Coordinates of C-alpha atoms in Angstrom, one line a residue:
M1 CA -31.8 287.5 -2.8
K2 CA -29.2 289.3 -4.8
T3 CA -28.7 288.0 -8.4
D4 CA -25.4 289.5 -9.4
L5 CA -22.7 286.9 -10.2
L6 CA -20.1 289.6 -10.0
M7 CA -20.2 289.1 -6.2
I8 CA -18.3 285.8 -6.6
K9 CA -16.0 286.8 -9.5
D10 CA -12.9 285.6 -7.7
E11 CA -14.4 282.1 -7.4
L12 CA -15.6 282.3 -11.1
K13 CA -12.0 282.9 -12.2
K14 CA -11.0 279.5 -10.7
Y15 CA -13.9 277.7 -12.5
A16 CA -13.1 279.4 -15.8
K17 CA -9.4 278.4 -15.5
T18 CA -10.4 274.8 -14.8
I19 CA -12.8 274.6 -17.8
S20 CA -10.3 276.3 -20.2
K21 CA -7.5 273.9 -19.2
L22 CA -9.7 270.8 -19.8
F23 CA -11.3 272.0 -23.1
S24 CA -8.4 274.0 -24.5
M25 CA -11.0 276.5 -25.7
D26 CA -11.7 280.1 -24.9
V27 CA -14.0 280.3 -21.9
G28 CA -16.2 283.2 -20.8
I29 CA -18.5 283.4 -17.8
C30 CA -21.2 286.1 -18.0
D31 CA -24.3 287.2 -16.2
K32 CA -27.9 286.9 -17.4
N33 CA -27.4 290.1 -19.5
L34 CA -24.4 288.4 -21.3
T35 CA -21.9 290.8 -19.6
R36 CA -18.6 289.1 -19.3
I37 CA -17.4 288.6 -15.6
T38 CA -14.3 286.5 -16.2
G39 CA -12.7 284.0 -18.6
S40 CA -9.9 283.3 -20.9
G41 CA -9.2 284.7 -24.4
P42 CA -9.0 288.2 -25.7
Q43 CA -12.4 289.5 -24.8
K44 CA -12.4 292.1 -21.9
I45 CA -14.2 292.0 -18.6
G46 CA -17.5 294.0 -18.8
E47 CA -17.9 293.5 -22.6
Q48 CA -21.0 291.8 -24.1
I49 CA -20.3 288.2 -25.0
K50 CA -21.4 287.5 -28.5
G51 CA -22.4 284.2 -30.2
R52 CA -25.7 282.8 -31.4
A53 CA -25.3 279.8 -29.0
N54 CA -25.6 282.1 -26.0
K55 CA -28.7 283.7 -27.3
K56 CA -30.3 280.3 -28.0
T57 CA -29.5 279.2 -24.4
L58 CA -31.1 282.3 -23.0
E59 CA -34.3 281.3 -24.9
T60 CA -34.3 277.6 -24.2
K61 CA -32.6 277.4 -20.8
E62 CA -30.7 274.4 -22.1
T63 CA -27.1 273.8 -23.2
T64 CA -26.6 274.8 -26.8
V65 CA -23.9 273.3 -29.1
I66 CA -23.2 274.7 -32.6
L67 CA -21.0 272.2 -34.4
N68 CA -20.6 274.2 -37.6
P69 CA -20.8 278.0 -37.2
R70 CA -21.8 279.8 -40.4
E71 CA -23.6 276.6 -41.7
D72 CA -26.0 276.0 -38.7
E73 CA -29.5 277.3 -38.9
I74 CA -29.0 279.3 -35.7
C75 CA -26.4 281.4 -37.6
S76 CA -28.5 282.2 -40.6
G77 CA -29.4 285.8 -39.5
C78 CA -26.0 286.7 -38.0
S79 CA -24.4 289.9 -39.5
E80 CA -20.9 288.5 -38.9
K81 CA -21.6 285.2 -40.5
N82 CA -19.2 285.5 -43.4
S83 CA -16.3 286.8 -41.2
C84 CA -16.8 284.4 -38.3
L85 CA -13.7 282.3 -37.5
E86 CA -15.3 280.1 -34.8
V87 CA -15.4 276.3 -35.5
L88 CA -17.3 275.3 -32.4
E89 CA -19.6 277.0 -29.8
I90 CA -20.9 275.6 -26.5
S91 CA -23.2 277.6 -24.2
T92 CA -24.4 276.2 -20.8
P93 CA -26.9 278.0 -18.5
I94 CA -26.2 278.7 -14.8
M95 CA -29.6 278.2 -13.1
Y96 CA -31.2 279.2 -9.9
E97 CA -34.9 278.3 -9.0
G98 CA -35.7 277.7 -12.7
E99 CA -34.2 281.0 -13.9
I100 CA -30.9 281.8 -15.7
I101 CA -28.5 283.9 -13.7
G102 CA -25.5 283.5 -16.0
L103 CA -23.9 281.4 -18.8
I104 CA -20.7 279.5 -19.4
S105 CA -19.6 280.2 -23.0
L106 CA -16.9 278.1 -24.8
V107 CA -15.6 278.9 -28.2
S108 CA -13.0 277.1 -30.4
F109 CA -11.1 278.5 -33.4
D110 CA -9.0 275.4 -34.0
E111 CA -10.2 272.2 -35.9
N112 CA -7.9 269.9 -33.8
Q113 CA -9.4 271.3 -30.6
K114 CA -12.8 270.8 -32.0
K115 CA -12.1 267.2 -33.1
R116 CA -10.8 266.4 -29.6
V117 CA -14.0 267.7 -27.9
L118 CA -16.3 266.1 -30.4
D119 CA -14.7 262.7 -29.9
N120 CA -15.8 262.8 -26.3
L121 CA -18.6 265.3 -26.5
K122 CA -21.0 263.8 -23.9
N123 CA -18.4 263.7 -21.1
Y124 CA -17.3 267.3 -21.9
L125 CA -20.9 268.5 -21.8
D126 CA -21.6 266.6 -18.5
F127 CA -18.5 268.3 -17.0
V128 CA -19.4 271.8 -18.0
E129 CA -23.0 271.3 -16.7
Q130 CA -21.6 270.1 -13.4
M131 CA -19.4 273.2 -13.3
A132 CA -22.5 275.4 -13.9
E133 CA -24.2 273.6 -11.0
L134 CA -21.2 274.2 -8.7
I135 CA -21.3 277.9 -9.6
S136 CA -25.0 278.0 -8.8
I137 CA -24.4 276.3 -5.4
R138 CA -21.6 278.7 -4.5
F139 CA -23.8 281.6 -5.5
I140 CA -26.6 280.4 -3.3
E141 CA -24.1 279.9 -0.4
Y142 CA -22.9 283.4 -0.8
N143 CA -26.4 284.8 -0.6
E144 CA -27.2 282.6 2.4
N145 CA -24.2 283.9 4.3
L146 CA -25.5 287.4 3.7
E147 CA -28.9 286.5 4.8
K148 CA -27.5 284.8 7.9
T149 CA -25.7 288.0 8.9
E150 CA -28.9 289.9 8.5
R151 CA -30.9 287.3 10.4
E152 CA -28.4 287.3 13.2
N153 CA -28.8 291.0 13.6
I154 CA -32.6 290.8 13.5
L155 CA -32.6 287.9 16.0
S156 CA -30.4 289.8 18.4
T157 CA -32.8 292.7 18.3
I158 CA -35.8 290.4 18.9
L159 CA -34.2 288.5 21.7
N160 CA -33.4 291.6 23.6
T161 CA -37.1 292.5 23.7
I162 CA -38.1 289.1 25.1
Q163 CA -38.8 289.1 28.9
K164 CA -37.1 285.7 29.3
G165 CA -33.4 284.8 29.5
V166 CA -32.0 283.5 26.2
L167 CA -28.5 282.1 26.1
R168 CA -26.7 280.4 23.2
F169 CA -23.8 278.0 23.7
N170 CA -21.7 275.7 21.5
K171 CA -20.7 272.1 21.9
N172 CA -17.8 273.1 24.2
K173 CA -20.4 274.9 26.4
D174 CA -18.9 278.3 25.6
I175 CA -21.5 281.1 25.6
T176 CA -21.8 282.6 22.1
S177 CA -24.6 285.1 22.7
I178 CA -26.9 286.2 25.5
N179 CA -29.8 288.7 25.7
N180 CA -30.2 291.6 28.0
F181 CA -32.7 289.8 30.2
A182 CA -30.4 286.9 30.9
L183 CA -27.5 289.3 31.5
K184 CA -29.5 291.1 34.2
K185 CA -30.4 287.8 35.9
I186 CA -26.9 286.4 35.8
D187 CA -25.5 289.8 36.7
L188 CA -21.9 289.3 35.3
G189 CA -21.8 291.7 32.4
R190 CA -21.1 291.1 28.7
A191 CA -17.7 289.8 29.6
I192 CA -19.3 286.4 30.0
I193 CA -19.3 285.8 26.2
G194 CA -16.9 283.0 25.7
E195 CA -17.2 281.8 29.3
K196 CA -18.3 278.2 30.1
V197 CA -21.9 277.6 31.1
F198 CA -23.1 274.6 33.0
I199 CA -26.8 273.7 32.7
E200 CA -27.7 270.8 35.0
S201 CA -31.1 269.2 35.0
Q202 CA -32.7 268.8 38.5
N203 CA -34.8 265.9 37.2
D204 CA -38.0 267.8 38.0
F205 CA -40.7 268.9 35.6
I206 CA -43.4 271.5 36.0
M207 CA -46.1 271.3 33.3
E208 CA -43.6 269.9 30.9
Q209 CA -40.9 272.4 31.5
E210 CA -37.8 271.3 33.3
I211 CA -36.0 272.8 36.3
Y212 CA -32.3 273.4 35.8
K213 CA -29.4 274.7 37.8
L214 CA -27.6 277.4 35.7
K215 CA -24.0 278.1 36.6
V216 CA -21.6 280.7 35.1
Q217 CA -18.4 281.4 36.8
N218 CA -19.3 281.7 40.5
K219 CA -23.0 282.4 39.9
E220 CA -25.7 279.7 40.4
L221 CA -29.4 280.1 39.5
L222 CA -32.3 277.7 39.8
V223 CA -34.3 278.3 36.6
L224 CA -37.2 276.9 34.7
G225 CA -36.5 276.4 31.0
K226 CA -36.0 274.4 27.9
I227 CA -33.0 273.6 25.7
F228 CA -33.4 273.6 22.0
P229 CA -31.0 272.6 19.1
F230 CA -30.0 275.8 17.2
E231 CA -28.7 275.2 13.7
A232 CA -30.4 278.1 11.9
F233 CA -27.0 279.8 10.9
G234 CA -25.1 276.6 10.1
K235 CA -23.7 276.3 13.6
N236 CA -23.9 273.3 15.9
E237 CA -25.2 275.2 18.9
K238 CA -28.0 275.0 21.4
I239 CA -30.2 277.7 22.9
F240 CA -31.5 277.8 26.4
I241 CA -34.6 279.9 27.2
F242 CA -35.3 280.3 30.9
D243 CA -36.9 282.2 33.7
D244 CA -36.0 282.3 37.3
M245 CA -38.0 280.6 40.0
N246 CA -39.1 283.9 41.6
K247 CA -41.2 284.7 38.6
V248 CA -42.4 281.1 38.3
N249 CA -43.7 281.1 41.8
E250 CA -45.6 284.4 41.2
G251 CA -47.4 283.2 38.0
I252 CA -46.1 279.9 36.7
R253 CA -49.1 278.9 34.7
E254 CA -48.6 282.0 32.5
L255 CA -45.1 281.0 31.7
V256 CA -45.2 277.3 30.8
E257 CA -46.9 275.3 28.1
T258 CA -50.2 273.9 29.2
S259 CA -51.5 272.4 26.0
N260 CA -52.0 268.6 25.7
S261 CA -52.0 267.0 22.3
V262 CA -53.0 263.5 23.4
S263 CA -56.5 262.8 22.2
L264 CA -58.6 259.7 21.4
K265 CA -56.9 259.4 18.0
N266 CA -53.7 258.5 20.0
I267 CA -55.4 255.6 21.7
I268 CA -54.5 253.1 18.9
G269 CA -56.2 249.7 18.4
E270 CA -59.0 247.8 16.8
S271 CA -59.9 245.4 19.7
E272 CA -63.3 245.5 21.3
F273 CA -61.5 246.6 24.5
T274 CA -59.9 249.6 22.9
K275 CA -63.0 250.7 21.2
L276 CA -64.9 250.6 24.5
L277 CA -62.0 252.4 26.2
R278 CA -62.2 255.3 23.7
E279 CA -66.0 255.5 24.1
R280 CA -65.6 255.5 27.9
I281 CA -63.0 258.2 27.9
K282 CA -65.3 260.4 25.7
H283 CA -68.1 260.0 28.2
V284 CA -66.1 260.4 31.4
A285 CA -63.8 263.3 30.2
P286 CA -66.3 266.2 31.0
S287 CA -66.7 265.0 34.6
K288 CA -64.8 266.5 37.5
S289 CA -64.8 263.2 39.4
T290 CA -61.6 261.5 40.5
V291 CA -60.3 258.7 38.3
L292 CA -58.2 255.6 39.2
I293 CA -56.5 253.9 36.3
T294 CA -55.1 250.4 36.9
G295 CA -53.1 248.1 34.6
E296 CA -49.8 246.5 34.1
S297 CA -46.7 248.5 33.5
G298 CA -46.4 249.8 29.9
T299 CA -50.0 249.5 29.0
G300 CA -50.5 253.2 28.4
K301 CA -52.1 254.5 31.6
E302 CA -50.7 258.0 31.3
L303 CA -52.0 258.1 27.7
V304 CA -55.5 257.5 29.1
A305 CA -55.0 260.2 31.7
R306 CA -53.9 262.7 29.0
A307 CA -56.8 261.8 26.7
L308 CA -59.2 262.5 29.6
H309 CA -57.6 265.9 30.1
Y310 CA -57.6 266.7 26.4
H311 CA -61.3 266.0 26.0
S312 CA -62.4 267.9 29.1
D313 CA -63.1 271.6 29.5
R314 CA -59.7 271.8 31.3
R315 CA -57.7 271.0 28.1
N316 CA -56.2 274.5 28.1
S317 CA -55.3 274.3 31.8
P318 CA -52.3 272.6 33.4
F319 CA -51.7 268.9 33.3
V320 CA -49.2 268.2 36.1
V321 CA -47.6 264.8 36.4
I322 CA -45.9 263.4 39.5
N323 CA -44.4 259.9 39.7
C324 CA -44.8 258.9 43.3
A325 CA -42.3 256.0 42.9
A326 CA -39.6 258.1 41.3
I327 CA -39.2 260.9 43.9
P328 CA -37.4 260.1 47.2
E329 CA -39.8 259.7 50.1
S330 CA -38.1 262.6 52.0
L331 CA -38.9 265.0 49.1
L332 CA -42.3 263.7 48.0
E333 CA -44.3 265.8 50.5
S334 CA -42.6 269.1 49.5
E335 CA -43.0 268.2 45.8
L336 CA -46.8 267.6 46.3
F337 CA -47.6 270.4 48.7
G338 CA -44.8 273.0 48.3
Y339 CA -43.3 275.0 51.1
V340 CA -42.8 278.5 52.4
R341 CA -39.6 280.4 53.0
G342 CA -37.6 278.8 55.9
A343 CA -39.9 275.8 56.2
F344 CA -36.9 273.5 56.7
T345 CA -33.1 273.4 56.3
G346 CA -32.1 273.6 52.7
A347 CA -35.4 275.1 51.6
D348 CA -35.3 277.6 48.8
K349 CA -35.3 281.1 50.3
N350 CA -38.2 282.1 48.1
G351 CA -40.3 279.1 48.9
R352 CA -41.8 276.9 46.3
M353 CA -45.2 275.9 44.8
G354 CA -46.2 272.3 45.1
K355 CA -47.6 270.2 42.3
F356 CA -51.2 270.4 43.6
E357 CA -51.0 274.2 43.6
L358 CA -49.4 274.2 40.1
A359 CA -52.2 272.1 38.8
N360 CA -54.9 274.5 40.1
G361 CA -57.5 274.9 37.5
G362 CA -56.4 271.8 35.6
V363 CA -55.5 268.2 36.3
I364 CA -52.9 266.5 38.5
F365 CA -51.8 263.0 37.5
L366 CA -50.5 260.9 40.4
D367 CA -48.7 258.1 38.7
E368 CA -47.7 254.9 40.7
I369 CA -50.0 256.0 43.6
G370 CA -49.6 252.5 45.1
D371 CA -46.0 253.4 46.1
M372 CA -46.9 256.4 48.1
P373 CA -45.9 256.1 51.8
L374 CA -48.7 255.7 54.3
Y375 CA -48.2 259.0 56.1
L376 CA -48.7 260.9 52.9
Q377 CA -51.8 259.0 52.0
A378 CA -53.7 260.7 54.8
K379 CA -52.7 264.1 53.5
I380 CA -53.8 263.2 50.0
L381 CA -57.1 262.0 51.3
R382 CA -57.6 265.4 53.0
V383 CA -56.8 267.2 49.7
I384 CA -59.4 265.0 47.8
Q385 CA -62.0 265.5 50.4
E386 CA -61.6 269.3 51.1
R387 CA -60.1 270.5 47.8
K388 CA -57.6 272.5 49.8
V389 CA -53.8 272.3 50.2
T390 CA -51.4 273.8 52.7
R391 CA -47.7 274.5 52.0
I392 CA -45.2 273.0 54.5
G393 CA -44.5 275.6 57.2
S394 CA -47.7 277.6 56.4
N395 CA -51.1 277.7 58.2
R396 CA -52.9 279.2 55.2
D397 CA -55.1 276.9 53.1
I398 CA -55.1 277.3 49.4
D399 CA -58.4 276.5 47.6
L400 CA -58.0 274.1 44.8
D401 CA -60.0 273.6 41.6
I402 CA -58.4 270.4 40.3
R403 CA -59.3 267.1 38.9
I404 CA -57.3 264.2 40.3
I405 CA -56.3 261.2 38.2
A406 CA -54.3 258.4 39.8
A407 CA -52.7 255.3 38.3
T408 CA -51.0 252.2 39.6
N409 CA -49.7 248.9 38.3
V410 CA -50.0 247.1 41.7
D411 CA -53.0 245.4 43.3
L412 CA -54.3 248.1 45.8
E413 CA -56.8 245.7 47.4
R414 CA -53.9 243.3 48.2
K415 CA -51.9 246.3 49.6
I416 CA -54.9 247.2 51.8
L417 CA -54.9 243.7 53.3
E418 CA -51.2 244.0 53.9
K419 CA -51.8 247.4 55.7
E420 CA -49.7 249.2 53.1
F421 CA -52.5 251.3 51.5
R422 CA -55.4 253.1 53.1
E423 CA -58.8 251.7 52.3
D424 CA -60.6 255.1 52.6
L425 CA -58.1 256.6 50.2
Y426 CA -58.7 253.7 47.8
Y427 CA -62.4 254.3 47.6
R428 CA -61.9 258.1 47.3
L429 CA -59.7 257.5 44.3
K430 CA -61.9 254.8 42.7
V431 CA -64.8 257.0 41.9
I432 CA -64.4 256.3 38.2
P433 CA -62.2 253.2 37.7
F434 CA -60.4 252.4 34.4
E435 CA -58.6 249.2 33.9
V436 CA -56.2 249.1 30.9
A437 CA -55.8 245.6 29.6
P438 CA -52.4 244.1 28.9
L439 CA -51.4 243.7 25.3
R440 CA -51.7 239.9 25.3
K441 CA -55.5 240.3 26.0
R442 CA -56.1 242.6 23.1
V443 CA -54.1 240.9 20.3
E444 CA -56.0 242.9 17.7
D445 CA -54.2 246.0 18.8
I446 CA -50.7 244.7 18.3
L447 CA -50.4 245.3 14.5
P448 CA -52.2 248.7 14.5
I449 CA -49.9 249.9 17.3
T450 CA -46.9 248.5 15.5
K451 CA -47.8 250.4 12.3
N452 CA -48.2 253.6 14.3
L453 CA -44.7 253.0 15.9
I454 CA -43.3 252.5 12.4
E455 CA -44.6 255.9 11.4
K456 CA -43.0 257.4 14.5
Y457 CA -39.6 255.8 13.9
N458 CA -39.7 256.6 10.2
K459 CA -39.7 260.2 11.1
I460 CA -37.0 259.8 13.8
T461 CA -34.6 257.7 11.8
E462 CA -35.5 259.1 8.3
K463 CA -36.1 255.6 7.0
Y464 CA -39.1 254.6 4.9
I465 CA -40.4 251.3 6.2
N466 CA -43.9 250.5 4.9
F467 CA -44.3 246.8 5.4
I468 CA -44.0 244.1 8.0
D469 CA -42.8 240.6 7.1
T470 CA -45.6 238.1 7.6
E471 CA -43.4 236.0 9.8
V472 CA -42.7 239.0 12.0
E473 CA -46.4 239.7 12.2
R474 CA -47.0 236.1 13.3
L475 CA -44.3 236.3 16.0
F476 CA -45.7 239.6 17.2
L477 CA -49.2 238.2 17.5
N478 CA -48.1 235.0 19.3
Y479 CA -45.6 236.7 21.7
S480 CA -47.0 237.4 25.2
W481 CA -45.6 241.0 25.5
P482 CA -44.9 241.0 29.3
G483 CA -43.7 244.6 29.0
N484 CA -46.8 245.6 27.0
I485 CA -46.7 248.6 24.7
R486 CA -43.4 249.9 26.1
E487 CA -41.8 246.5 25.2
L488 CA -43.3 246.6 21.8
E489 CA -41.9 250.0 21.2
N490 CA -38.5 248.9 22.3
V491 CA -38.6 246.0 19.9
V492 CA -39.7 248.2 17.0
E493 CA -36.9 250.7 17.8
F494 CA -34.4 247.8 18.0
M495 CA -35.5 246.5 14.6
F496 CA -35.2 249.9 13.0
N497 CA -31.6 250.2 14.2
L498 CA -30.8 246.9 12.6
S499 CA -32.8 247.3 9.4
D500 CA -31.1 248.1 6.1
D501 CA -32.4 250.4 3.4
S502 CA -35.3 248.2 2.4
D503 CA -38.9 249.1 3.1
I504 CA -39.8 246.1 5.2
L505 CA -39.3 245.0 8.9
S506 CA -37.8 241.6 8.3
L507 CA -37.3 238.5 10.4
S508 CA -33.5 239.1 10.4
T509 CA -33.8 242.1 12.6
I510 CA -36.1 240.7 15.3
P511 CA -34.8 240.1 18.8
E512 CA -33.9 236.5 19.5
K513 CA -36.3 236.1 22.4
L514 CA -39.3 236.5 20.1
I515 CA -38.1 233.7 17.9
E516 CA -37.8 231.2 20.8
I517 CA -41.3 229.7 20.7
K518 CA -42.1 227.5 23.6
I519 CA -43.9 224.2 23.0
S520 CA -46.4 223.0 25.6
D521 CA -46.6 219.4 26.8
K522 CA -50.0 219.1 25.3
D523 CA -48.7 220.1 21.8
L524 CA -45.9 217.6 22.1
K525 CA -48.2 214.7 22.8
K526 CA -50.8 215.8 20.2
D527 CA -48.6 216.4 17.2
C528 CA -45.7 214.0 17.8
Y529 CA -47.3 211.1 19.6
L530 CA -44.8 211.3 22.5
S531 CA -46.0 208.9 25.2
E532 CA -43.2 208.7 27.7
K533 CA -43.8 211.1 30.6
N534 CA -40.1 211.3 31.4
D535 CA -39.5 213.2 28.1
C536 CA -41.5 216.2 29.5
L537 CA -39.1 216.5 32.4
E538 CA -36.1 217.2 30.3
D539 CA -34.9 220.7 29.5
F540 CA -36.6 222.7 26.8
E541 CA -33.9 222.2 24.1
N542 CA -34.0 218.4 24.5
I543 CA -37.8 218.5 24.3
E544 CA -37.7 220.7 21.2
K545 CA -35.1 218.4 19.6
K546 CA -37.2 215.3 20.2
Y547 CA -40.2 217.2 18.9
I548 CA -38.5 218.0 15.6
Q549 CA -37.1 214.5 15.2
K550 CA -40.5 212.8 15.8
A551 CA -42.2 215.4 13.6
L552 CA -39.8 214.6 10.7
E553 CA -40.8 210.9 11.1
V554 CA -44.5 211.8 11.0
F555 CA -44.6 214.5 8.4
G556 CA -41.6 213.7 6.3
K557 CA -38.2 215.2 5.7
D558 CA -39.0 216.9 2.4
T559 CA -39.7 220.6 2.0
E560 CA -43.5 220.1 2.3
G561 CA -43.1 218.2 5.5
K562 CA -40.8 220.8 7.0
K563 CA -43.3 223.5 6.1
I564 CA -46.0 221.6 8.0
I565 CA -43.7 221.3 11.0
A566 CA -42.8 225.0 10.9
S567 CA -46.5 225.9 10.8
K568 CA -47.3 223.7 13.8
M569 CA -44.3 225.2 15.7
N570 CA -45.6 228.7 14.8
I571 CA -42.2 229.6 13.3
G572 CA -40.9 230.4 9.9
L573 CA -39.3 227.8 7.6
T574 CA -35.9 229.7 7.9
T575 CA -36.1 229.5 11.7
L576 CA -36.8 225.7 11.4
Y577 CA -33.7 225.2 9.2
R578 CA -31.7 227.1 11.8
K579 CA -32.9 224.8 14.5
L580 CA -32.1 221.7 12.4
Q581 CA -28.6 223.0 12.0
K582 CA -28.3 223.8 15.7
Y583 CA -29.4 220.3 16.8
K584 CA -27.5 218.6 14.0
I585 CA -30.6 216.8 12.8

């Protein structure tokens, strides 16, 4: 970084003029060697600024004020002490990373000026120190701009050596830069700088990289790539790094990210079930046997699959995910098995690898296997039995070394009875069964998972929530969580969006549905002595109103009685008061 304040002398003139106008004193701005850069008064640019206050500031790195030159101790050794006409000296350092890069020097020769400054000295000193900080910031910005230009040139050189397409574009989708590899693939010449680029997701992922349709002018390419935010040079841009599908089909596993960061530490929870689940994953992971994971939606079945992959000897090999319910039935076969050139109308002229082939050497995760059509189930069965796959339109078998992990949230045995799922496939998949329990059956996991989610959303939202209100904890523990962990995460995210700058997740941010605690008939009769059966046939609000009224008679209408009622209803006292107001009790 350059440290010469002379580079921003034009800006320093403006600051010096502002300071001089406010103080009505002579102002000089100098560099760390006390060489004058700009200022007011008779002293010339380039001369050495004198004054004992300046020398003291260089020593202490703090603002120095000499109220009575000639009489102050600082001036005792000055050769010009007897001829000095100054009545006030102020010297303030301009700092960068703990070091002085210059000074603001103020000198007064007039007692009236001095009196005016001394009457409001603190405010004047605060102002000049703020001006010193502004100069420091402007100096840093100037250097950063120089560095940006240098980095731009270096980046351009590097990008042109990368054997992947790199394309930068702004918020208006205008191309701002492109490397030579991308130019060659798009084949339109450098005139495309400034042209619009359209990058459209094809809603397809191969080993965590997405397939896009890239369109510039009249050229369209199907590419595999990733989009990243690009703000390194203070620009609100994005960068797209891609490769064409030809190269992908030749050696895709060398081009995409195959690492998997989900390990046992990501299986959060303290329940007996979760502890046993972690132990079982650890024991089963090294095996090559097929795994079937069952459980309700949102319980974390894919997390289990990824942990099995991470702790196996295939952790550095592909982990390929296919959601059997998300892909149209007409496309599912080609997605799974791939196809050769000309296999069907609309097929890519270069052919395409299927998910099984892409997973070769690693793991394929068949999510929502229960929704796979019957005709494909027979082909999946063959792949499992023979460990071979054949592309559509080809007669050549491709040997597979893969581990198959399947998951479903439906009852496959019921589907077998309904003739919607093959029994032989079911038993081929269920070599090692895993059942992931719903959240309501492992209540001990709710708060640990919540705290983990709080850490996640603290990073995302840049908030600093460290605590959970006890009423919120109670509601979380008593809610049934039909959507399981996925629903819990949605609720936490919702609460983060409504939370203020405090460090606690409070009851005021919780979704209304969690506050509405249902009361069973048994509780009504036990706690409120309700005997008429017809009361239980009324709607919930009437039942709740009668419950509260009867409870007030039994436990009393004072604060202590209301606390007991709130406790029996498993709600907070604030919520009870809200219900009293609602029912006009």
